[in-house]
Each structure stands twice: as C-alpha cells, then as structure tokens.
Coordinates of C-alpha atoms and ligand atoms in Angstrom, one line a residue:
M1 CA 95.2 137.6 89.4
N2 CA 93.8 137.7 92.3
D3 CA 93.6 133.4 94.2
G4 CA 92.0 135.0 98.1
P5 CA 89.5 131.6 98.6
L6 CA 86.8 134.7 99.0
F7 CA 87.1 135.3 94.9
F8 CA 87.6 131.6 93.4
R9 CA 86.3 127.7 95.0
R10 CA 90.0 125.7 95.9
A11 CA 90.3 122.0 95.2
D12 CA 91.2 121.4 98.0
H13 CA 88.4 123.3 99.3
G14 CA 86.2 122.0 102.6
A15 CA 89.1 119.4 103.0
R16 CA 88.5 118.2 106.6
I17 CA 92.1 118.7 108.8
L18 CA 92.4 117.5 111.4
V19 CA 94.2 119.2 114.7
V20 CA 95.9 117.4 117.4
D21 CA 97.3 119.6 119.7
D22 CA 97.5 118.9 123.7
D23 CA 97.4 122.6 124.3
A24 CA 93.5 124.5 124.0
L25 CA 94.5 127.4 123.0
A26 CA 97.1 126.2 120.3
R27 CA 93.8 124.4 118.5
R28 CA 92.1 127.3 119.1
S29 CA 94.0 129.2 117.3
L30 CA 95.0 126.9 114.1
R31 CA 91.0 126.1 114.7
A32 CA 90.3 129.7 113.4
M33 CA 93.1 130.2 110.8
L34 CA 92.6 126.8 108.9
E35 CA 88.4 128.3 108.4
R36 CA 89.2 131.1 107.9
G37 CA 90.8 129.4 104.9
Y38 CA 87.5 127.5 104.4
Y39 CA 89.1 123.9 105.0
Q40 CA 86.7 121.6 107.5
V41 CA 88.0 121.5 111.5
E42 CA 88.5 119.0 113.8
T43 CA 90.4 118.7 117.1
A44 CA 92.1 116.0 119.0
E45 CA 94.0 116.9 122.5
G46 CA 96.0 114.0 122.8
G47 CA 97.2 111.2 120.5
E48 CA 94.6 107.9 121.8
K49 CA 91.7 111.0 120.4
A50 CA 93.4 111.6 117.2
L51 CA 93.6 107.7 116.5
E52 CA 90.2 107.4 117.2
L53 CA 89.3 110.2 114.8
L54 CA 90.7 108.5 112.0
S55 CA 88.8 105.7 111.0
T56 CA 84.8 109.0 112.4
Y57 CA 86.4 111.5 111.0
K58 CA 88.3 110.5 108.6
P59 CA 90.4 113.4 107.8
E60 CA 92.3 114.7 104.8
L61 CA 95.8 116.1 106.2
V62 CA 96.7 116.0 109.7
L63 CA 98.9 119.4 111.8
L64 CA 99.9 117.1 114.8
D65 CA 102.1 118.5 117.5
I66 CA 105.4 116.5 118.7
Q67 CA 105.5 117.8 122.8
M68 CA 102.5 116.1 124.3
P69 CA 101.9 113.7 127.3
H70 CA 100.9 110.1 126.9
M71 CA 101.7 109.7 123.2
D72 CA 103.5 112.0 121.6
G73 CA 103.1 112.5 117.9
L74 CA 106.3 111.5 117.2
E75 CA 104.8 107.9 118.1
V76 CA 101.1 109.1 117.4
C77 CA 102.5 109.1 113.2
R78 CA 104.5 106.0 113.7
R79 CA 101.5 104.7 114.3
I80 CA 99.3 106.3 111.5
R81 CA 101.5 105.1 109.5
D82 CA 100.9 101.8 110.5
L83 CA 97.3 101.6 109.7
P84 CA 96.0 100.8 106.1
N85 CA 96.4 102.6 103.6
G86 CA 97.9 105.2 106.6
E87 CA 101.3 106.1 104.1
L88 CA 99.0 107.9 102.4
L89 CA 97.6 110.5 104.2
P90 CA 99.7 114.2 104.7
I91 CA 100.7 114.5 108.5
I92 CA 102.8 118.1 108.9
F93 CA 104.4 117.9 112.5
L94 CA 104.0 121.3 114.4
T95 CA 106.7 122.1 117.6
G96 CA 108.2 124.6 119.8
D97 CA 111.0 121.9 119.7
E98 CA 113.7 123.6 119.8
R99 CA 115.8 120.0 120.0
P100 CA 118.2 120.4 116.9
D101 CA 117.6 116.6 115.9
I102 CA 113.7 117.1 116.0
H103 CA 113.9 117.3 111.9
A104 CA 115.3 114.5 112.0
Q105 CA 112.9 112.9 113.7
A106 CA 110.8 114.3 112.4
L107 CA 111.6 112.4 109.4
R108 CA 111.8 108.9 110.6
A109 CA 109.0 108.8 112.0
K110 CA 107.6 109.5 108.7
G111 CA 105.4 113.4 109.0
D112 CA 105.6 114.9 105.5
D113 CA 106.7 118.1 106.7
F114 CA 107.5 120.6 109.5
L115 CA 107.0 123.7 111.1
R116 CA 107.4 125.6 114.2
K117 CA 105.2 127.6 116.5
P118 CA 104.8 129.9 116.5
V119 CA 103.2 129.1 113.3
L120 CA 101.8 132.3 110.1
S121 CA 98.5 131.6 108.9
P122 CA 99.7 132.0 104.8
E123 CA 103.3 129.4 105.2
L124 CA 100.6 126.7 107.3
I125 CA 98.5 128.0 104.0
V126 CA 101.3 127.3 101.5
R127 CA 101.6 124.6 103.1
I128 CA 99.1 122.2 103.1
R129 CA 97.2 123.4 99.8
S130 CA 100.9 122.1 98.3
L131 CA 100.8 118.6 100.7
M132 CA 96.9 118.5 99.1
R133 CA 98.0 119.2 95.8
L134 CA 100.3 115.9 95.9
K135 CA 98.2 113.6 97.1
R136 CA 95.4 115.2 94.8
L137 CA 98.4 114.4 91.8
Q138 CA 99.4 110.9 93.9
A139 CA 95.4 109.6 94.1
E140 CA 95.3 110.3 90.7
V141 CA 97.6 108.6 89.4
Q142 CA 96.8 105.6 91.7
A143 CA 93.4 105.3 89.5
E144 CA 95.8 105.2 86.1
R145 CA 97.5 102.6 88.0
D146 CA 94.3 100.9 89.0
N147 CA 92.7 101.0 86.1
L148 CA 95.8 99.7 83.1
L149 CA 95.4 97.0 85.7
D150 CA 92.0 96.1 84.9
L151 CA 92.2 97.2 81.5
Q152 CA 96.1 94.2 81.1
K153 CA 94.0 91.9 83.3
Q154 CA 90.6 92.2 81.1
R155 CA 93.4 92.2 78.2
E156 CA 94.8 88.9 79.2
Q157 CA 91.9 87.4 80.4
L158 CA 90.5 88.1 76.9
F159 CA 94.1 86.3 75.7
E160 CA 93.0 83.1 77.4
F161 CA 89.7 83.2 76.0
I162 CA 91.1 83.4 72.3
V163 CA 94.2 81.0 73.3
H164 CA 91.9 79.0 74.9
D165 CA 89.4 78.3 72.1
L166 CA 92.5 77.6 69.5
K167 CA 92.7 74.3 71.2
N168 CA 89.4 72.3 69.5
P169 CA 90.0 73.1 66.3
L170 CA 93.3 72.5 66.5
S171 CA 93.2 69.0 67.7
A172 CA 91.1 68.6 64.7
I173 CA 93.4 69.7 62.5
Q174 CA 95.5 67.2 63.8
V175 CA 93.7 64.0 64.1
G176 CA 92.5 65.0 60.4
L177 CA 96.9 65.2 59.5
E178 CA 97.0 62.0 61.3
L179 CA 94.3 60.0 59.2
M180 CA 95.5 61.7 56.1
D181 CA 99.0 60.0 56.1
E182 CA 97.9 57.2 57.3
R183 CA 96.2 56.2 54.2
D184 CA 97.6 54.1 51.2
E185 CA 96.8 56.7 48.1
T186 CA 98.4 59.4 49.6
S187 CA 101.9 59.9 47.5
P188 CA 105.4 60.3 48.5
T189 CA 105.5 63.9 48.2
S190 CA 101.6 64.8 49.9
K191 CA 103.2 62.6 53.1
A192 CA 106.2 64.9 53.7
Q193 CA 103.7 68.5 53.3
L194 CA 101.6 66.0 55.6
R195 CA 104.1 65.4 58.1
R196 CA 105.7 69.2 58.2
L197 CA 102.2 70.1 58.9
R198 CA 101.0 68.1 61.1
D199 CA 105.2 69.1 63.1
T200 CA 103.3 72.9 62.5
A201 CA 100.6 71.4 64.5
H202 CA 103.0 70.0 67.5
T203 CA 104.4 73.4 67.2
M204 CA 101.4 75.0 67.5
G205 CA 100.0 73.3 70.3
R206 CA 103.1 73.4 72.7
M207 CA 102.8 77.3 72.8
I208 CA 99.0 77.4 73.0
Q209 CA 99.6 75.0 76.5
N210 CA 103.2 77.8 77.5
I211 CA 100.7 80.7 76.6
L212 CA 97.8 78.4 79.9
D213 CA 100.0 77.3 81.3
I214 CA 101.6 80.8 81.5
G215 CA 98.9 82.4 82.3
R216 CA 98.1 80.2 85.4
A217 CA 100.7 79.8 86.3
E218 CA 101.3 83.5 87.3
Q219 CA 97.7 83.5 88.7
V220 CA 97.5 80.7 91.1
G221 CA 101.4 78.6 90.5
L222 CA 101.6 75.2 88.8
D223 CA 100.1 72.5 90.4
L224 CA 103.2 69.9 91.2
H225 CA 101.6 65.8 91.5
K226 CA 106.1 65.0 92.4
S227 CA 106.7 61.4 91.4
S228 CA 109.7 59.0 91.0
I229 CA 110.5 58.2 87.3
P230 CA 112.8 56.4 86.5
L231 CA 114.9 58.1 83.5
S232 CA 116.4 55.1 81.6
A233 CA 112.7 54.0 80.3
W234 CA 110.7 56.6 80.6
L235 CA 113.4 59.0 78.9
P236 CA 112.7 56.4 75.4
S237 CA 109.2 57.2 75.2
L238 CA 109.7 60.6 75.2
L239 CA 112.3 61.0 72.1
K240 CA 109.4 58.7 70.4
E241 CA 107.2 61.1 70.6
M242 CA 110.0 63.8 68.4
E243 CA 110.4 60.6 66.2
S244 CA 108.6 61.9 63.3
Q245 CA 109.5 66.0 63.0
A246 CA 113.1 64.6 63.5
K247 CA 112.7 62.5 60.7
S248 CA 111.5 65.1 58.3
R249 CA 114.3 66.6 58.7
S250 CA 116.7 63.6 58.7
H251 CA 117.4 65.0 62.8
I252 CA 119.4 62.4 64.6
L253 CA 117.3 62.5 68.1
S254 CA 119.4 60.0 71.1
W255 CA 119.7 59.5 74.6
D256 CA 122.8 58.6 77.2
C257 CA 121.4 58.1 81.3
D258 CA 122.9 56.5 84.2
P259 CA 121.4 53.7 85.3
D260 CA 118.5 53.1 87.7
L261 CA 118.6 57.2 87.9
H262 CA 115.3 58.0 89.1
I263 CA 114.0 62.4 89.4
E264 CA 111.2 63.0 91.5
A265 CA 108.8 65.1 89.9
D266 CA 105.9 66.0 88.0
Q267 CA 105.7 63.7 84.6
E268 CA 103.9 66.2 82.7
F269 CA 105.1 68.8 83.6
L270 CA 108.7 67.7 82.8
R271 CA 107.9 66.5 79.3
R272 CA 106.5 69.0 78.2
L273 CA 109.9 71.4 79.4
L274 CA 111.9 68.5 77.8
L275 CA 109.2 68.3 74.6
N276 CA 110.1 73.0 74.3
L277 CA 113.9 71.9 74.4
L278 CA 113.6 69.1 71.5
D279 CA 111.6 71.6 69.5
N280 CA 113.8 74.1 69.9
A281 CA 117.1 71.3 69.3
L282 CA 115.2 70.5 66.1
K283 CA 114.2 74.6 64.5
Y284 CA 117.5 76.0 65.5
S285 CA 119.5 73.3 64.1
P286 CA 120.4 72.6 60.0
S287 CA 118.9 69.1 59.1
G288 CA 121.3 65.5 59.8
S289 CA 122.9 67.0 63.2
R290 CA 122.3 65.3 66.3
T291 CA 119.6 66.0 69.0
W292 CA 120.2 64.4 72.2
I293 CA 119.1 64.7 75.7
E294 CA 122.4 62.9 78.8
A295 CA 120.8 62.0 82.2
Q296 CA 123.5 61.8 85.0
K297 CA 123.3 61.7 88.5
T298 CA 124.6 64.4 91.1
E299 CA 125.7 65.7 94.2
S300 CA 123.0 67.7 94.8
G301 CA 120.2 65.7 92.9
V302 CA 119.8 64.9 88.6
R303 CA 121.7 67.3 85.7
L304 CA 119.8 67.0 82.4
E305 CA 120.5 68.9 79.2
V306 CA 119.7 68.8 75.7
R307 CA 122.2 69.2 73.5
D308 CA 122.1 69.9 69.6
E309 CA 124.9 71.0 67.2
G310 CA 122.4 74.1 65.7
H311 CA 123.5 77.8 65.8
G312 CA 124.3 78.6 69.2
I313 CA 122.7 81.5 71.6
P314 CA 125.2 84.4 71.8
E315 CA 127.0 85.3 75.0
E316 CA 124.3 87.9 75.9
M317 CA 121.0 86.3 75.0
R318 CA 122.1 83.7 77.2
D319 CA 120.3 85.1 80.3
Q320 CA 117.2 86.6 78.2
I321 CA 116.1 84.0 76.6
F322 CA 114.1 82.9 79.6
G323 CA 111.8 86.3 79.7
K324 CA 109.0 86.1 78.1
F325 CA 108.7 87.1 74.9
V326 CA 112.0 87.1 74.3
R327 CA 113.7 85.6 70.8
V328 CA 117.0 86.4 69.6
K329 CA 116.8 88.7 66.5
K330 CA 118.3 87.5 63.1
E331 CA 120.1 88.6 59.9
G332 CA 116.2 89.4 57.5
H333 CA 113.8 87.4 57.7
D334 CA 113.8 84.7 60.1
P335 CA 111.9 81.1 59.3
H336 CA 111.3 79.5 62.3
F337 CA 107.6 80.6 63.8
G338 CA 107.5 81.2 67.7
S339 CA 106.4 83.5 70.3
G340 CA 109.5 83.4 72.8
L341 CA 107.4 81.9 75.2
G342 CA 109.2 78.0 75.5
L343 CA 112.0 79.2 77.2
A344 CA 109.8 81.6 79.9
F345 CA 107.5 77.9 80.5
C346 CA 110.8 75.8 81.5
Q347 CA 112.3 78.4 83.9
L348 CA 108.7 78.4 85.4
V349 CA 108.2 74.6 85.7
A350 CA 112.1 73.9 86.7
E351 CA 112.0 77.2 89.2
A352 CA 108.8 75.2 90.9
H353 CA 110.6 72.0 91.4
E354 CA 113.5 74.1 92.9
G355 CA 116.2 73.5 90.1
R356 CA 117.7 75.5 87.6
I357 CA 117.3 75.6 84.1
W358 CA 121.0 77.5 82.0
V359 CA 122.3 77.1 78.6
E360 CA 125.5 76.4 77.7
D361 CA 128.2 75.9 74.5
N362 CA 128.1 72.1 73.6
L363 CA 131.4 72.0 72.5
P364 CA 132.3 72.5 68.9
K365 CA 128.6 73.2 67.6
G366 CA 125.5 74.3 69.7
S367 CA 123.6 75.4 72.8
A368 CA 122.9 72.4 75.9
F369 CA 120.2 73.4 77.9
V370 CA 121.1 72.2 81.5
L371 CA 117.9 71.7 83.5
E372 CA 119.3 70.8 87.8
L373 CA 116.3 69.6 89.6
P374 CA 117.0 68.6 93.8
K375 CA 118.0 64.8 95.1
A376 CA 115.6 61.9 93.4
R377 CA 114.1 60.6 97.0
P378 CA 115.1 56.2 96.3
A379 CA 112.4 54.5 94.0
R380 CA 109.8 52.9 96.6
H381 CA 108.4 48.9 96.5
G382 CA 106.3 48.9 93.4
E383 CA 106.9 52.1 92.0
S384 CA 105.4 51.6 88.6
G385 CA 108.2 51.8 84.7
E386 CA 111.2 49.8 86.8
A387 CA 114.8 50.9 85.1
A388 CA 115.5 49.2 81.8
D389 CA 118.3 46.8 81.3
E390 CA 120.6 49.1 78.8
P391 CA 120.7 51.8 80.6
T392 CA 121.8 54.3 76.7
G393 CA 119.7 53.8 74.0
G394 CA 118.5 56.1 70.5
L395 CA 116.1 56.9 68.1
A396 CA 117.0 57.7 64.3
Ligands
ADP1 P1 110.5 80.2 70.5 O1 111.5 79.2 70.3 O2 109.1 80.2 70.4 O3 111.2 81.2 69.9 P2 111.6 80.1 73.0 O4 111.1 80.5 73.8 O5 111.5 78.4 73.4 O6 111.1 80.2 72.1 O7 113.1 80.0 73.0 C1 113.7 81.7 72.8 C2 114.6 82.3 71.8 O8 115.5 81.2 72.1 C3 114.3 81.5 70.5 O9 113.5 82.3 69.6 C4 116.0 81.4 69.8 O10 116.3 82.5 68.8 C5 116.5 81.3 71.6 N1 117.1 79.7 70.7 C6 115.9 78.7 71.7 N2 116.5 77.2 72.0 C7 117.9 77.4 70.9 C8 118.3 76.7 70.5 N3 118.5 75.1 70.6 N4 119.3 76.8 69.8 C9 119.5 78.3 69.5 N5 118.3 79.0 69.7 C10 117.7 78.6 70.2

C-alpha cells in the first residue's frame, strides 16, 4: 500500500511546526522538507523569538536547534516546559554537537526526541509523525478523562441532591415514631417495635449526614468552629442520646473521664464522630454487653476511647475500615445495615482537628476506637459548661 502524502490525507496533515535555528540555511532546508510533507511551517532564528511565537503561532511541534547564541535550545526547552501546558508540546532537538553527554542534557531539559544534523527527510518525517500520533492519543486520553471526571461530578451532585432530599421525610418519620411511642394506649410489643424503628431511623439519619459531610469535606473541607468542651459535663449528655438505642438492646453504656478535662474541638463534629462510634459499638456487639467511653489527658493532648465487647475487627482490616465504603465482610447474611462511611467521616473529623483515630483490641474481647486530639487550651473564665463534681458516671 502506498501511504505517500500525495495519496491520502494523514491525520497530521497541515499541522503547525515551529523551526528554531540560528542558521538561515538550515531553516530553509527544514522548511522545504516539512512543506513537502504537507506541514505548515514558521521559523525563528533564536530563543526569544521562538518563545514569542508560542502564543501567536501556537505550534503543534517544535524542531529546536541546541547550539544558538544568547539562549541555547536546552534553555528554550526548559522555559517551554515551565509554561502552562508546556509539558504537552512535542519538542525534537536537532544538533551537530558532538559532545558525548549532549543526549543526557537534552533528556534532562525534557526534550521528546533527538536528531543529529545533517537531518535526512524520511527520518525527520517519521519522527514527527510518531510524536504527533502520541500527542493525538494523549489528547484523546485527556479528553476521555475530563469527560469521565465531569460525569463523576454530575453523578456525585445528583447523589447528594437525592440524599439531601431524604433528610426531610426521614425527620418526619422520626417525629411520627416519637409521637406514637409517647401514646399511652400503645401496647408494650408495639412500643418495642416502634423503638427499633426509631433507632433504625436515627442510624439512617447519621448515614445521610455522613454522606453529605464527606461530600462537602471533599469539595471545600470541614468548617470547624472550635471551643473548649468540658468533657465530664458533656459526655453524659452525649450518652443520653444513645440511651434508648442501648436500652432496646439491653446494652450498658458508661463513661469515665479525668476530672476537669477539657478538649479543644468543634463540638458538633466531635458529637457526630462519637455517636458514629457508639452506634457501631451497639450494632456490632451482642445485646447485654457493655460499651464505654474513656477520656484521659495525655502529654500531647486528650485521648478518647470508645470500647466495646463485640466481635472486634480483624488485624488486616484495621487500617482499611477508615476508607470510604469499606465494611468487614461476614460469612452469610450481614444483619446490620450500613454504608461503610461512618469511620471515613470519623477520620475526616480527626484529621481536620490535626488528630488521629485508630482501632485496637479491647481485652479480653471487642474493639477500642481511639481518638487523639492535640492539647486543649486552658479553660477561660466564663466559658459555658463547668466540669461536673463527679468525674465518672454511667447510664444503664
Ligand atoms: P457501617 O457501620 O455503616 O458499615 P463504618 O464505616 O461505620 O460503616 O464501619 C465500617 C465497618 O467497620 C463496619 O461495616 C464494620 O464491619 C466494622 N466496624 C466498625 N465498628 C465496629 C465495631 N465497634 N466492632 C466491630 N466491627 C466494627
């Protein structure tokens, strides 16, 4: 088959090529070769002019002589690579330079190819064609990637809208369940069922909030409003929120805290982090077992632990479970519904506070989720929520 330029139009037909050479004869001869290959040609006699032509002529490939006065080709190449999108412009060095390390220098300056002078027409055209082909493929991959990123963004936005719109009907269900539970005529069996439904609705609410928060945090980060939280006054009220969920599983919740311990954190995010950990502790432990929070001062700050007597987390999964959508696989049917986003949210919150979260064994049985946050600033006069007199306590 004859693939000569006269017989069919190649994909790089008419591509704009910039020839940079201080030698007028070389420029003329390269122009002639390239025009015979159906390329458009512009020439520059030096680096300054070449850099100027980048924005006006917009070449699709540059043939660049290395040895030129004022600014050599290596420097021109380095400057092109430093420009926005300059990495993508194919550059072929041309040189009569015999120095043994000239190849290495051209490579370091980030040229794409290298030809020795005198340049032969077939070799030049083959090199240009293969670089232009690579460039086209690269552009196609880039376009495909941009397209996929757009689609992904649209999908995430749609997902966020749907999840956001689930919030209101879910709140209505929660309120309705509360009201039905408060009615005296409701039988004990129905009450137990109502509470289970209400607990499930709470868990769903937390899942929805986690999805929305993670989406927002990935876009703009978490907006923290830190204050000094007096833990021994605050922890009992937090556990109270889980009281009914714990009761319906005959679970024992308690807390233990160093007296007068304050933590510097965003109270709402910390609350949701701990509720996620407590919710998991209840979900993944047998009914009748214990879950408790311990809070201690450390040298660097405060350490909060949520401990349970559940089935624990296999060693090899301990780092992974903080990733999005990761759940520990169970044999057969998993009775707990979840999204695998709760711990990802907890990690985002810990990191936003410049802290750390991890899981270890609770001995002899269960898991201990540990959150370490940097030192709290000393409590200031007049700050709300003074520490309770009694440093430890419990909720049945
Ligand atoms: P979800 O609970 O919605 O699945 P999480 O991100 O909160 O998502 O938890 C990820 C996985 O980690 C859970 O699916 C579960 O397998 C495991 N896990 C979390 N907390 C505990 C725990 N206290 N005990 C045992 N396994 C847990």
